[in-house]
Coordinates of C-alpha atoms in Angstrom, one line a residue:
M21 CA 80.5 91.0 75.5
A22 CA 79.9 89.5 78.9
K23 CA 80.5 91.7 81.9
D24 CA 80.1 89.3 84.7
F25 CA 82.9 87.8 86.8
S26 CA 82.6 84.3 85.3
L27 CA 83.9 85.2 81.8
M28 CA 87.1 83.3 82.5
E29 CA 87.1 79.7 83.9
D30 CA 89.3 78.9 86.9
S31 CA 91.1 76.3 84.7
N32 CA 92.7 79.3 82.8
R33 CA 94.5 80.6 85.8
S34 CA 98.1 81.5 85.2
S35 CA 100.6 79.3 87.2
N36 CA 103.5 81.8 86.8
P37 CA 104.3 84.1 89.8
T38 CA 103.1 87.6 90.3
I39 CA 104.8 90.2 92.4
H40 CA 102.7 88.9 95.4
D41 CA 104.7 85.7 95.2
V42 CA 107.9 87.5 95.7
S43 CA 108.7 88.8 99.2
D44 CA 110.0 92.2 100.2
P45 CA 113.6 91.4 100.6
S46 CA 115.1 92.3 104.0
R47 CA 118.1 94.5 104.0
R48 CA 120.3 91.6 105.2
T49 CA 119.1 89.4 102.4
I50 CA 119.8 92.1 99.8
L51 CA 123.3 92.5 101.2
R52 CA 123.8 88.7 100.8
G53 CA 122.6 89.1 97.2
G54 CA 119.6 86.8 97.5
L55 CA 115.8 86.9 97.5
G56 CA 115.3 84.1 100.0
A57 CA 112.0 83.0 101.5
L58 CA 110.6 84.5 104.7
A59 CA 108.5 81.8 106.3
G60 CA 105.0 83.0 107.2
S61 CA 105.4 86.2 105.3
F62 CA 102.3 88.1 104.2
F63 CA 104.0 88.2 100.7
A64 CA 105.0 84.6 100.3
P65 CA 108.2 84.5 98.2
L66 CA 109.6 82.3 95.5
S67 CA 111.9 79.8 97.2
A68 CA 114.4 80.8 94.6
I69 CA 114.4 83.2 91.7
G70 CA 115.6 80.6 89.2
G71 CA 112.5 78.7 88.1
A72 CA 111.1 77.6 91.5
A73 CA 107.4 77.2 91.8
A74 CA 105.5 79.9 93.6
I75 CA 104.5 79.4 97.3
T76 CA 100.8 80.3 97.6
G77 CA 99.7 83.4 99.5
C78 CA 98.2 82.9 103.0
A79 CA 100.3 81.2 105.6
T80 CA 97.4 79.9 107.8
G81 CA 94.5 77.7 106.8
S82 CA 92.1 79.6 109.0
M83 CA 92.9 82.9 107.2
A84 CA 92.5 81.3 103.8
S85 CA 89.2 79.5 104.6
G86 CA 87.4 82.5 106.1
P87 CA 85.8 85.4 104.2
L88 CA 88.3 87.5 102.2
I89 CA 86.8 90.8 103.5
G90 CA 86.0 90.8 107.2
F91 CA 85.3 94.4 108.2
K92 CA 82.1 96.3 108.5
S93 CA 81.7 99.1 105.9
V94 CA 82.0 102.7 106.8
G95 CA 79.6 105.3 105.5
V96 CA 80.0 108.2 103.1
S97 CA 81.4 111.2 104.9
T98 CA 82.2 114.9 104.3
A99 CA 84.1 115.3 107.7
D100 CA 87.6 116.7 107.8
T101 CA 89.0 113.6 109.3
I102 CA 89.9 110.0 108.6
T103 CA 87.2 107.4 109.0
V104 CA 88.1 103.7 109.4
P105 CA 86.0 100.7 110.3
E106 CA 85.0 99.6 113.8
G107 CA 87.9 97.6 115.3
Y108 CA 90.6 99.6 113.5
T109 CA 92.8 102.5 114.5
Y110 CA 95.0 104.9 112.5
Q111 CA 98.0 107.1 113.1
V112 CA 99.4 110.0 111.0
I113 CA 103.1 110.1 110.3
A114 CA 105.5 111.8 107.8
P115 CA 103.6 114.9 106.8
W116 CA 104.9 117.3 104.2
G117 CA 107.7 119.4 105.6
D118 CA 109.0 117.0 108.3
P119 CA 112.7 116.3 108.2
V120 CA 114.1 113.4 106.1
G121 CA 117.2 111.8 107.5
M122 CA 118.1 114.8 109.6
S123 CA 117.0 116.3 112.9
G124 CA 117.1 119.7 114.5
E125 CA 115.2 123.0 114.5
N126 CA 116.7 124.2 111.3
H127 CA 114.8 121.5 109.4
A128 CA 111.5 121.5 111.2
F129 CA 108.3 122.4 109.4
K130 CA 107.2 126.0 110.0
D131 CA 103.5 126.7 110.1
D132 CA 103.9 130.1 108.3
A133 CA 105.6 128.4 105.3
S134 CA 108.8 130.4 105.9
N135 CA 111.0 127.3 105.4
S136 CA 113.6 128.1 102.8
A137 CA 114.3 126.1 99.6
A138 CA 117.4 124.7 101.3
H139 CA 115.2 123.4 104.1
Q140 CA 112.6 121.9 101.7
E141 CA 115.4 120.0 100.0
T142 CA 115.9 118.0 103.3
Q143 CA 112.2 117.8 104.1
L144 CA 109.4 115.5 103.0
G145 CA 107.9 116.8 99.7
M146 CA 104.3 117.8 99.1
N147 CA 101.3 115.8 97.9
H148 CA 102.4 112.2 98.8
D149 CA 101.4 109.6 96.2
G150 CA 102.7 106.1 95.4
I151 CA 104.4 104.4 98.4
H152 CA 106.1 101.1 99.3
Y153 CA 107.5 99.5 102.4
F154 CA 110.9 97.9 102.0
A155 CA 111.6 95.7 105.0
Q156 CA 114.8 96.0 107.0
E157 CA 113.8 94.0 110.1
G158 CA 110.7 92.3 108.8
S159 CA 107.5 94.0 110.0
K160 CA 109.2 95.9 112.8
S161 CA 111.3 98.4 110.8
G162 CA 111.9 99.3 107.2
L163 CA 112.1 102.0 104.6
L164 CA 109.1 103.9 103.1
A165 CA 109.7 105.1 99.6
M166 CA 107.1 107.6 98.4
N167 CA 106.3 109.9 95.5
H168 CA 105.4 113.6 95.7
E169 CA 103.3 114.3 92.7
Y170 CA 103.0 118.1 92.6
V171 CA 102.7 121.2 94.9
D172 CA 100.1 123.6 96.1
H173 CA 101.9 126.9 95.7
G174 CA 99.3 128.7 97.8
L175 CA 100.4 126.7 100.8
L176 CA 104.1 126.4 99.9
F177 CA 105.0 130.1 100.2
T178 CA 104.3 132.8 102.8
D179 CA 102.8 135.1 100.3
G180 CA 101.1 132.5 98.0
M181 CA 101.6 133.2 94.3
A182 CA 101.6 137.0 94.5
T183 CA 105.2 137.1 93.3
W184 CA 107.5 134.6 91.6
T185 CA 111.3 134.4 92.3
A186 CA 114.2 132.1 91.7
E187 CA 114.0 131.0 95.4
K188 CA 110.4 130.1 95.0
V189 CA 111.2 128.0 91.9
R190 CA 113.9 126.2 93.8
K191 CA 111.6 125.5 96.7
S192 CA 108.8 124.3 94.4
Q193 CA 111.3 122.0 92.7
A194 CA 112.5 120.7 96.1
A195 CA 109.0 119.8 97.1
H196 CA 108.7 117.4 94.1
G197 CA 110.2 114.0 93.6
V198 CA 110.7 111.1 96.0
S199 CA 111.3 110.7 99.7
I200 CA 112.9 107.7 101.3
I201 CA 112.5 107.5 105.1
E202 CA 113.3 105.0 107.8
V203 CA 110.4 103.9 110.0
E204 CA 110.1 101.6 113.0
D205 CA 107.4 100.1 115.2
K206 CA 108.3 101.1 118.7
A207 CA 106.0 100.4 121.7
G208 CA 103.0 99.9 119.4
K209 CA 103.4 103.1 117.4
W210 CA 105.2 103.8 114.1
N211 CA 107.8 106.5 114.1
V212 CA 110.0 108.1 111.5
V213 CA 113.7 107.5 112.4
N214 CA 115.8 110.7 112.4
P215 CA 118.6 111.0 111.9
S216 CA 118.9 108.1 109.6
P217 CA 121.6 107.0 107.1
W218 CA 118.8 105.7 104.8
G219 CA 116.8 109.0 104.7
R220 CA 117.0 110.6 101.3
R221 CA 115.3 113.2 99.1
I222 CA 115.3 113.0 95.3
T223 CA 114.0 116.2 93.9
A224 CA 113.6 118.0 90.5
N225 CA 117.3 118.9 90.7
T226 CA 118.8 115.6 91.7
R227 CA 121.2 114.0 89.3
T228 CA 119.6 111.1 87.4
E229 CA 120.9 109.2 84.4
M230 CA 119.3 107.9 81.2
S231 CA 119.7 104.3 80.3
G232 CA 118.5 102.0 77.5
P233 CA 118.0 102.5 73.8
A234 CA 117.2 106.2 74.0
M235 CA 120.3 107.1 76.0
G236 CA 122.4 109.6 74.1
H237 CA 119.7 110.1 71.5
A238 CA 119.7 113.4 69.6
L239 CA 116.3 114.3 71.0
L240 CA 117.7 114.1 74.5
K241 CA 120.8 116.2 74.0
T242 CA 120.9 119.8 75.4
A243 CA 123.5 122.5 75.8
S244 CA 124.1 121.5 79.4
D245 CA 124.1 117.8 78.5
P246 CA 125.4 117.4 75.0
A247 CA 125.8 113.6 75.6
G248 CA 122.1 113.2 76.3
R249 CA 122.8 111.0 79.3
V250 CA 122.4 113.0 82.5
V251 CA 119.2 114.6 83.5
L252 CA 118.5 116.9 86.5
G253 CA 115.7 115.5 88.5
T254 CA 112.4 113.7 88.4
L255 CA 109.0 115.3 88.8
N256 CA 105.2 114.8 88.8
N257 CA 105.9 111.4 90.4
C258 CA 102.5 109.6 90.7
A259 CA 102.0 105.9 91.0
S260 CA 104.9 103.5 91.7
G261 CA 106.0 99.9 91.5
I262 CA 108.4 97.5 93.0
T263 CA 110.8 94.9 91.5
P264 CA 111.5 91.4 92.7
W265 CA 115.2 92.4 93.0
G266 CA 114.3 95.1 95.7
T267 CA 114.2 98.4 93.8
Y268 CA 111.5 101.1 93.6
L269 CA 109.9 102.3 90.3
T270 CA 108.5 105.8 90.2
S271 CA 106.6 107.2 87.3
E272 CA 106.8 110.7 85.8
E273 CA 103.2 111.6 85.0
N274 CA 102.0 115.0 83.7
F275 CA 105.5 116.5 83.2
I276 CA 104.6 118.6 80.2
N277 CA 102.8 121.1 82.4
Y278 CA 106.1 122.3 83.8
F279 CA 107.4 123.5 80.4
S280 CA 106.6 126.6 78.5
G281 CA 106.2 126.5 74.7
G282 CA 106.2 129.3 72.2
D283 CA 104.2 130.6 69.3
A284 CA 105.4 128.0 66.8
M285 CA 105.4 124.5 68.2
S286 CA 106.3 121.3 66.3
E287 CA 103.8 118.5 65.8
H288 CA 105.7 116.5 68.3
E289 CA 105.4 119.2 71.0
K290 CA 101.6 119.6 70.2
R291 CA 101.0 115.8 70.5
W292 CA 102.5 115.9 74.0
G293 CA 100.4 118.9 75.1
L294 CA 103.0 121.6 75.3
K295 CA 101.4 125.0 75.7
K296 CA 102.5 128.5 75.3
G297 CA 103.3 129.9 78.7
G298 CA 103.2 126.5 80.3
G299 CA 100.5 124.6 82.2
G300 CA 100.4 126.6 85.4
Y301 CA 104.0 126.3 86.7
R302 CA 106.2 129.3 86.2
W303 CA 109.6 127.7 86.6
H304 CA 110.6 128.8 83.1
E305 CA 110.7 132.4 84.3
H306 CA 113.8 131.6 86.5
D307 CA 115.0 128.3 85.3
A308 CA 115.7 128.2 81.5
R309 CA 115.6 124.4 81.5
F310 CA 111.8 124.6 81.5
D311 CA 111.6 127.1 78.7
A312 CA 111.1 124.8 75.7
V313 CA 111.7 127.6 73.3
K314 CA 115.3 127.9 74.6
N315 CA 115.7 124.2 75.4
P316 CA 113.3 122.2 73.1
N317 CA 114.7 118.8 74.0
E318 CA 114.4 119.2 77.7
P319 CA 110.7 117.9 77.8
N320 CA 111.9 114.8 76.1
R321 CA 114.0 114.0 79.2
F322 CA 110.9 113.6 81.3
G323 CA 108.0 111.1 81.2
W324 CA 110.1 108.0 82.0
I325 CA 110.0 105.2 84.6
V326 CA 112.7 105.9 87.1
E327 CA 114.4 103.0 89.0
I328 CA 115.7 103.8 92.5
D329 CA 117.6 101.5 95.0
P330 CA 116.2 102.5 98.4
Y331 CA 118.8 100.4 100.2
N332 CA 121.7 102.3 98.6
P333 CA 121.4 106.0 99.5
S334 CA 124.4 106.9 97.2
S335 CA 122.9 105.2 94.1
T336 CA 121.9 107.2 91.1
P337 CA 118.3 107.1 90.0
M338 CA 118.0 105.6 86.5
K339 CA 115.5 106.7 83.8
R340 CA 114.7 103.4 82.0
S341 CA 114.1 104.5 78.4
A342 CA 113.3 100.9 77.1
M343 CA 110.0 101.1 78.8
G344 CA 108.9 104.1 76.8
R345 CA 108.0 107.7 77.5
G346 CA 104.5 108.8 78.6
A347 CA 102.5 110.5 81.2
H348 CA 103.2 107.4 83.2
E349 CA 100.9 106.2 86.0
G350 CA 102.8 103.4 87.7
A351 CA 104.9 100.4 86.8
T352 CA 103.6 97.1 88.1
V353 CA 105.8 94.1 87.8
A354 CA 104.8 90.5 87.1
V355 CA 107.2 87.5 86.3
T356 CA 107.0 85.1 83.4
K357 CA 107.4 81.4 83.8
D358 CA 111.0 81.7 82.6
N359 CA 111.6 84.5 85.1
R360 CA 111.5 87.5 82.8
A361 CA 110.1 90.8 84.2
V362 CA 106.9 92.2 82.8
V363 CA 106.0 95.8 83.6
Y364 CA 102.5 97.1 83.1
M365 CA 102.0 100.9 82.7
G366 CA 99.1 103.2 82.2
E367 CA 99.2 106.7 80.8
D368 CA 96.9 109.0 82.8
A369 CA 95.5 111.3 80.0
R370 CA 92.3 111.2 78.0
F371 CA 92.5 108.9 75.0
E372 CA 96.0 107.6 75.8
Y373 CA 97.2 104.0 76.1
I374 CA 98.0 101.0 78.2
Y375 CA 101.5 99.5 77.8
K376 CA 103.6 96.6 79.0
F377 CA 107.3 96.0 78.8
V378 CA 108.8 92.5 78.7
S379 CA 112.4 92.1 79.6
R380 CA 114.8 90.3 77.2
D381 CA 116.7 88.6 80.0
A382 CA 115.6 86.6 83.1
I383 CA 115.8 88.0 86.6
K384 CA 119.1 86.9 88.2
P385 CA 119.8 86.0 91.8
G386 CA 121.8 88.7 93.5
G387 CA 119.4 91.6 94.1
A388 CA 119.7 95.1 92.6
A389 CA 123.4 94.8 91.6
A390 CA 122.8 91.6 89.6
N391 CA 119.8 93.2 87.8
A392 CA 121.2 96.7 87.3
S393 CA 120.5 96.7 83.5
L394 CA 117.6 94.3 83.3
L395 CA 115.1 97.0 82.4
D396 CA 117.3 98.4 79.6
H397 CA 116.7 95.5 77.2
G398 CA 113.3 94.1 76.1
T399 CA 110.2 94.9 74.1
L400 CA 107.6 97.6 74.7
Y401 CA 104.0 96.8 73.7
V402 CA 100.8 98.8 73.5
A403 CA 97.3 97.2 74.1
K404 CA 94.5 96.9 71.6
F405 CA 91.1 95.8 73.1
N406 CA 88.8 94.2 70.6
A407 CA 85.0 94.2 70.7
D408 CA 84.9 90.4 71.1
G409 CA 86.5 90.4 74.5
K410 CA 90.0 89.5 73.1
G411 CA 93.0 91.8 72.7
Q412 CA 96.5 92.0 71.4
W413 CA 99.8 93.5 72.5
I414 CA 101.4 95.3 69.6
A415 CA 105.1 95.8 69.6
L416 CA 106.6 99.2 69.5
T417 CA 109.7 98.1 67.6
H418 CA 111.5 100.2 65.0
G419 CA 111.2 98.9 61.5
Q420 CA 108.0 96.9 62.2
G421 CA 104.8 98.0 60.5
P422 CA 104.5 101.8 60.2
L423 CA 107.4 102.5 62.6
T424 CA 109.8 103.5 59.9
A425 CA 111.9 106.5 58.9
A426 CA 109.2 107.4 56.4
N427 CA 106.8 108.1 59.3
G428 CA 109.4 110.0 61.4
F429 CA 110.9 107.1 63.3
N430 CA 114.6 106.8 62.4
D431 CA 115.6 104.4 65.2
Q432 CA 114.3 102.8 68.4
G433 CA 115.1 105.9 70.4
D434 CA 112.6 107.8 68.2
V435 CA 109.9 105.2 68.8
L436 CA 110.4 105.3 72.6
I437 CA 110.6 109.1 72.9
K438 CA 107.5 109.4 70.6
A439 CA 105.6 106.4 72.1
R440 CA 102.3 108.2 71.7
Q441 CA 102.7 108.9 68.0
A442 CA 103.9 105.3 67.5
S443 CA 100.8 104.0 69.3
D444 CA 98.6 106.2 67.2
L445 CA 100.0 104.6 64.0
L446 CA 99.7 101.1 65.4
G447 CA 95.9 101.5 66.0
A448 CA 96.0 100.9 69.8
T449 CA 92.9 101.5 71.9
K450 CA 92.5 105.0 73.2
M451 CA 91.5 104.6 76.8
D452 CA 89.6 106.7 79.4
R453 CA 92.6 107.8 81.5
P454 CA 94.3 104.5 82.4
E455 CA 96.0 104.9 85.8
W456 CA 97.1 102.3 88.3
I457 CA 97.5 98.7 87.2
E458 CA 97.7 95.7 89.6
V459 CA 98.0 91.9 89.2
D460 CA 96.1 89.6 91.5
K461 CA 97.1 86.1 92.7
E462 CA 95.1 84.4 89.9
G463 CA 96.9 86.2 87.1
W464 CA 94.2 88.8 86.4
V465 CA 95.6 92.3 85.5
Y466 CA 93.4 95.2 86.6
A467 CA 93.6 98.8 85.4
T468 CA 91.6 101.8 86.6
L469 CA 90.0 104.0 83.9
T470 CA 89.4 107.0 86.1
N471 CA 87.0 109.0 83.9
N472 CA 86.8 110.9 80.6
S473 CA 84.1 113.5 80.2
N474 CA 85.2 114.1 76.6
R475 CA 84.4 110.6 75.4
G476 CA 81.9 110.8 72.6
G477 CA 82.0 114.6 72.5
D478 CA 82.3 116.8 69.4
K479 CA 85.3 115.7 67.3
Q480 CA 86.4 113.3 70.1
P481 CA 86.7 109.5 69.9
A482 CA 83.4 107.7 70.2
V483 CA 82.6 105.0 72.7
D484 CA 84.0 101.5 72.1
A485 CA 83.8 98.1 73.8
A486 CA 86.5 98.8 76.3
N487 CA 85.4 102.4 76.9
P488 CA 81.6 102.1 76.6
R489 CA 80.4 105.3 78.3
A490 CA 79.9 108.7 76.7
N491 CA 80.7 111.6 79.0
N492 CA 82.3 109.1 81.4
T493 CA 82.3 111.0 84.7
Q494 CA 82.3 107.8 86.9
G495 CA 85.1 105.6 85.5
N496 CA 85.5 101.9 85.7
I497 CA 88.0 99.1 86.3
I498 CA 88.9 96.9 83.3
R499 CA 90.8 93.6 83.6
W500 CA 92.4 91.0 81.4
K501 CA 94.2 87.7 81.6
E502 CA 97.1 86.9 79.4
D503 CA 96.9 83.9 77.1
G504 CA 99.1 81.5 79.0
D505 CA 101.8 83.7 80.4
F506 CA 102.5 87.4 81.3
G507 CA 104.7 87.7 78.2
A508 CA 101.9 86.6 75.8
R509 CA 101.0 88.7 72.8
S510 CA 97.2 88.2 73.3
F511 CA 94.7 88.3 76.2
A512 CA 91.0 88.1 77.1
W513 CA 89.4 91.0 78.9
N514 CA 86.2 92.2 80.6
H515 CA 84.9 95.0 82.8
F516 CA 85.4 94.1 86.4
I517 CA 83.4 97.1 87.8
M518 CA 81.6 100.1 86.2
A519 CA 81.7 102.7 89.0
G520 CA 78.7 104.9 89.7
D521 CA 75.7 105.8 91.9
P522 CA 72.6 103.7 91.3
S523 CA 70.3 106.5 92.3
L524 CA 71.4 108.8 89.5
E525 CA 69.0 109.4 86.6
R526 CA 71.7 109.3 83.9
K527 CA 72.1 105.7 82.8
E528 CA 75.9 106.1 82.0
A529 CA 76.5 107.1 85.7
K530 CA 74.7 104.3 87.5
G531 CA 77.4 101.6 87.6
S532 CA 77.4 97.9 88.3
I533 CA 78.9 97.8 91.8
K534 CA 78.1 94.9 94.1
G535 CA 78.2 96.7 97.4
D536 CA 79.3 100.2 98.4
M537 CA 79.2 102.8 95.6
F538 CA 82.3 104.7 94.5
S539 CA 83.4 106.9 91.7
C540 CA 86.5 107.7 89.7
P541 CA 88.8 104.8 90.7
D542 CA 92.4 105.7 90.6
G543 CA 94.8 103.8 93.0
L544 CA 94.9 100.0 93.0
W545 CA 96.8 97.6 95.3
V546 CA 96.5 93.8 95.7
D547 CA 97.5 92.7 99.1
G548 CA 99.1 89.3 100.0
R549 CA 95.7 87.7 100.6
G550 CA 94.3 88.8 97.3
I551 CA 92.1 91.7 98.3
L552 CA 92.0 94.4 95.6
W553 CA 92.1 97.8 97.3
I554 CA 90.6 100.6 95.3
Q555 CA 91.3 104.3 95.9
C556 CA 89.3 107.2 94.5
D557 CA 90.2 110.5 92.9
M558 CA 87.0 112.4 92.4
S559 CA 87.6 116.0 91.3
T560 CA 87.5 118.1 94.4
S561 CA 86.1 121.0 92.4
A562 CA 83.2 118.8 91.2
M563 CA 82.4 117.0 94.5
G564 CA 78.8 117.5 95.6
K565 CA 77.7 118.4 92.2
G566 CA 76.1 116.6 89.2
D567 CA 77.2 112.9 89.0
L568 CA 79.4 113.3 92.1
K569 CA 76.8 114.8 94.4
N570 CA 76.3 111.8 96.7
F571 CA 79.8 110.4 97.2
G572 CA 81.2 112.6 100.0
N573 CA 85.0 112.7 100.4
N574 CA 87.4 110.5 98.5
M575 CA 87.7 107.0 99.8
M576 CA 89.4 103.6 99.8
L577 CA 87.5 100.3 99.3
A578 CA 88.2 96.6 99.3
A579 CA 87.0 94.3 96.6
D580 CA 86.8 90.5 96.6
T581 CA 87.9 89.7 93.1
K582 CA 86.1 86.3 93.0
T583 CA 82.7 87.6 94.0
G584 CA 82.9 91.2 93.0
E585 CA 81.8 92.4 96.4
V586 CA 83.0 95.9 97.3
R587 CA 83.1 97.4 100.9
R588 CA 84.1 100.9 101.8
F589 CA 87.1 100.8 104.2
L590 CA 88.2 104.4 104.7
V591 CA 87.1 107.9 103.9
G592 CA 89.6 110.7 103.9
P593 CA 89.5 114.3 105.1
A594 CA 87.9 117.2 103.2
G595 CA 89.3 118.0 99.7
C596 CA 91.8 115.1 99.7
E597 CA 92.7 112.2 97.4
I598 CA 93.4 108.8 98.9
T599 CA 96.4 107.3 97.1
G600 CA 99.2 104.8 97.5
A601 CA 99.0 101.6 99.6
T602 CA 101.5 99.2 101.0
S603 CA 101.9 96.8 103.9
T604 CA 104.4 95.2 106.3
P605 CA 105.2 91.6 105.3
D606 CA 102.9 90.2 108.0
G607 CA 99.9 92.2 106.7
K608 CA 99.2 93.7 110.1
T609 CA 100.2 97.3 109.3
M610 CA 98.9 99.2 106.2
F611 CA 100.4 102.5 105.0
I612 CA 98.4 104.8 102.7
N613 CA 98.8 108.4 101.6
V614 CA 96.5 111.3 101.9
Q615 CA 97.2 113.8 99.2
H616 CA 96.2 117.5 98.9
P617 CA 93.8 117.8 101.8
G618 CA 91.9 121.1 101.5
E619 CA 91.7 121.3 97.7
P620 CA 90.4 123.0 95.6
A621 CA 91.1 126.1 97.7
N622 CA 94.9 125.6 98.3
E623 CA 96.1 127.4 95.2
I624 CA 94.0 130.5 95.8
S625 CA 93.9 130.6 99.6
D626 CA 94.8 133.6 101.7
P627 CA 98.4 132.8 102.7
K628 CA 97.8 134.4 106.1
N629 CA 94.7 132.2 106.6
P630 CA 95.2 129.1 104.5
R631 CA 92.4 127.0 106.1
T632 CA 89.5 127.2 103.8
V633 CA 88.5 123.6 103.3
S634 CA 90.7 121.6 105.6
N635 CA 93.4 122.0 108.3
W636 CA 94.1 118.2 108.5
P637 CA 96.0 116.6 110.1
E638 CA 97.1 118.9 112.9
K639 CA 93.7 120.7 113.1
K640 CA 95.4 123.9 114.2
A641 CA 93.4 127.1 113.9
N642 CA 94.3 128.7 110.5
G643 CA 96.8 125.8 110.0
R644 CA 98.0 124.7 106.7
P645 CA 96.7 121.3 105.5
R646 CA 99.5 118.8 105.0
S647 CA 99.7 115.7 102.9
A648 CA 100.8 112.8 105.1
T649 CA 101.1 109.0 105.5
V650 CA 98.4 107.2 107.5
V651 CA 99.2 104.0 109.4
I652 CA 96.3 101.6 109.8
R653 CA 96.0 98.7 112.1
K654 CA 93.5 96.4 113.7
V655 CA 92.9 96.9 117.4
D656 CA 93.2 93.2 118.0
G657 CA 96.5 93.0 116.1
G658 CA 95.2 91.0 113.2
V659 CA 95.8 91.2 109.5
V660 CA 94.2 94.3 107.9
G661 CA 91.1 93.5 105.9
T662 CA 90.2 90.4 107.8

C-alpha cells in the first residue's frame, strides 16, 4: 500500500463543508437563532445552513498564496518553561484552582492545597484538556469551554494520599469535568472575567441527562435513578468537539478506572476493563455510586459524548447515547452535502476502534434550540481498514448481522451500551489507541494512533496494514477520505505520518517524518488556513529512555497536509502534556492547554514539598505545578502559524 501524500488525486476532493467552513457563532447571532456569516472570519462560515455552498478558508489572497507554515522551528527542550518560535509571545491564564464566575478571597487558589471541596466546585478543575473558544464579541471576547481529564491527588490535598475521606472524594470529584469561563482581550492581554454570568463548573456531581435510544434502558437503571434517565456528573473528559449549531461536545474517556469491581465480574464488565478494587481512584470507599458490586449499572452511565450549551448557563448537559459508549477521545463534526451532522470518534485504548455517527436529520437554522435532539437520531458505524487501502463503515444496528438477541443484543440500547462487544462481532479493525480526529479543508479525516507497545506481543493481535508496527512505541497518524461524502459507507486511507526518531536503531521506531521529529501524537486541530496542529503525549515516566530518549519535553508541531512538512512550534514545561487547541475567529490568538506539569512525581510527591519535576507556571519555591491555558500570539499581530 502506498504511504506517500499523493495517494489521492486532487480531483477526489470533497465539496461538502467541514466544520472549518462553519463559523463560531457570536452570542448575538445565537440569540437571533442563526449561523450567519462573519465577513473576513478566520473560520469562514456557510452563508446559510440550508444547502449553501461553502465559502473557502482564507480571506486574503496574500495569506492564501504564501507558505502555509511561516515560523522558524524551535528545538527540543527539557526546560521547565514554554518555548515558542522567534516572533511569538505567550501568556498563561486560567490555571487549576482559579475562580470560575466568582471573585473574592474565599474562592482563590491556596498554595498549600487547603481549599475545600466546596471551593473546588467553584474553581477551575485539574488537568486541562480539550478546549474551544466560543465568540461573544468576535475575536475580542468570548467563552472558553475546557475539559479536566483527571486529578493528581498528591497535589490536590494537603496531606497527599496518606488518608482518604468523604471530603477528599468530593474535592476530587469537583476537580473533574468541564469549566466554562469568560475571557476578553483588554489592552493587549487576555484576562478571565470574574464575576461572570457565563462562568460555570460541571463536575462529577452535576446533574446530566441521558438521551437517545439507550435512555431508560434496563442497563442504565439504578436504585437512585430507577428511570435510567438522570446521571450525576461527567468525568475523565478528554478531547472535545464543537457543533455548527454552537454547542460543545465533551468525551468521557477512561471512566472505568473510577469504579471498583468484585471477585465475580460479568463478561460485560471484564470487556470494559473493570477491576477489583478499581483503577487507582478510591471514590467507592465513600461514594457507593462507584462501587460496581453495589451498583453494577453505574459504569454503564459513563463513557458517552456529552453535549453542553456554553451560551446557556442554566442548560442541562446531555449524554447522547445514539453515538455509542466507549473510552471516547473527542467528537469531531463534519457536515454532509444534505446538511446532516457526521461525528468522528476515537476510543483511546489498545486494540479499540474508530467510530462515526451520521445524523438522521439535517441541521436546522436556529442554533442550539432548533437542534436540541439532532444527535439523538442516526446511525453509528465502526471502521474496518482493509489491506488494499480501502475501508468500510459497518453499521452498529440492532438486528443486522450478528447484532441479535442470540448474541446478547436485545435492542439498540444493548448495542450502544456494549459498543465494544458489537464491534468485536462485526470484525472492525483493532487500532493502536485512536485518539483525536480532525477534518481538513480538503475533506481528509486524520486520526492519531498514539502508540501500542502490546501490538504483536504474546497472545495479542498481530500487526496489520493500518497498524503495521510491532511494539509500537512511537505512534502514527492515519487518514482517510470518504467516497464522495462524509456520510459514505466506504473510504480510501493511507498513513499520513509514521512518528519516530530517525537516529534510533530499531526500525519500527524510525518514522517517516518530513521535518522535525516527534513521538506519540495525541491532540489534533486543523485551523482555518488548513494547518494540521499535532500535540504529543509521550509517557512522562518513559521520557529520556529507550525509544523516547531524544525527544525532550512534550511538544506541539504544525504540519502542511499537502507537502507533509512538519515544524516544531512549541515545547512545554517539564513533565507535561500539550493538549487542546483553539483560536479566535481572526486566527491571531491561539489557546492551548498544558496538562499535568511535573508528572510523574505528582502522585507520590511530598505534600509539604510538591516540587519534584516542575513548579510551572508560577515558579514559586516549593510551589505546586498547575495545569493552565496558554495564550499564543505573534508579536507583529499576525495570524498564528504564518
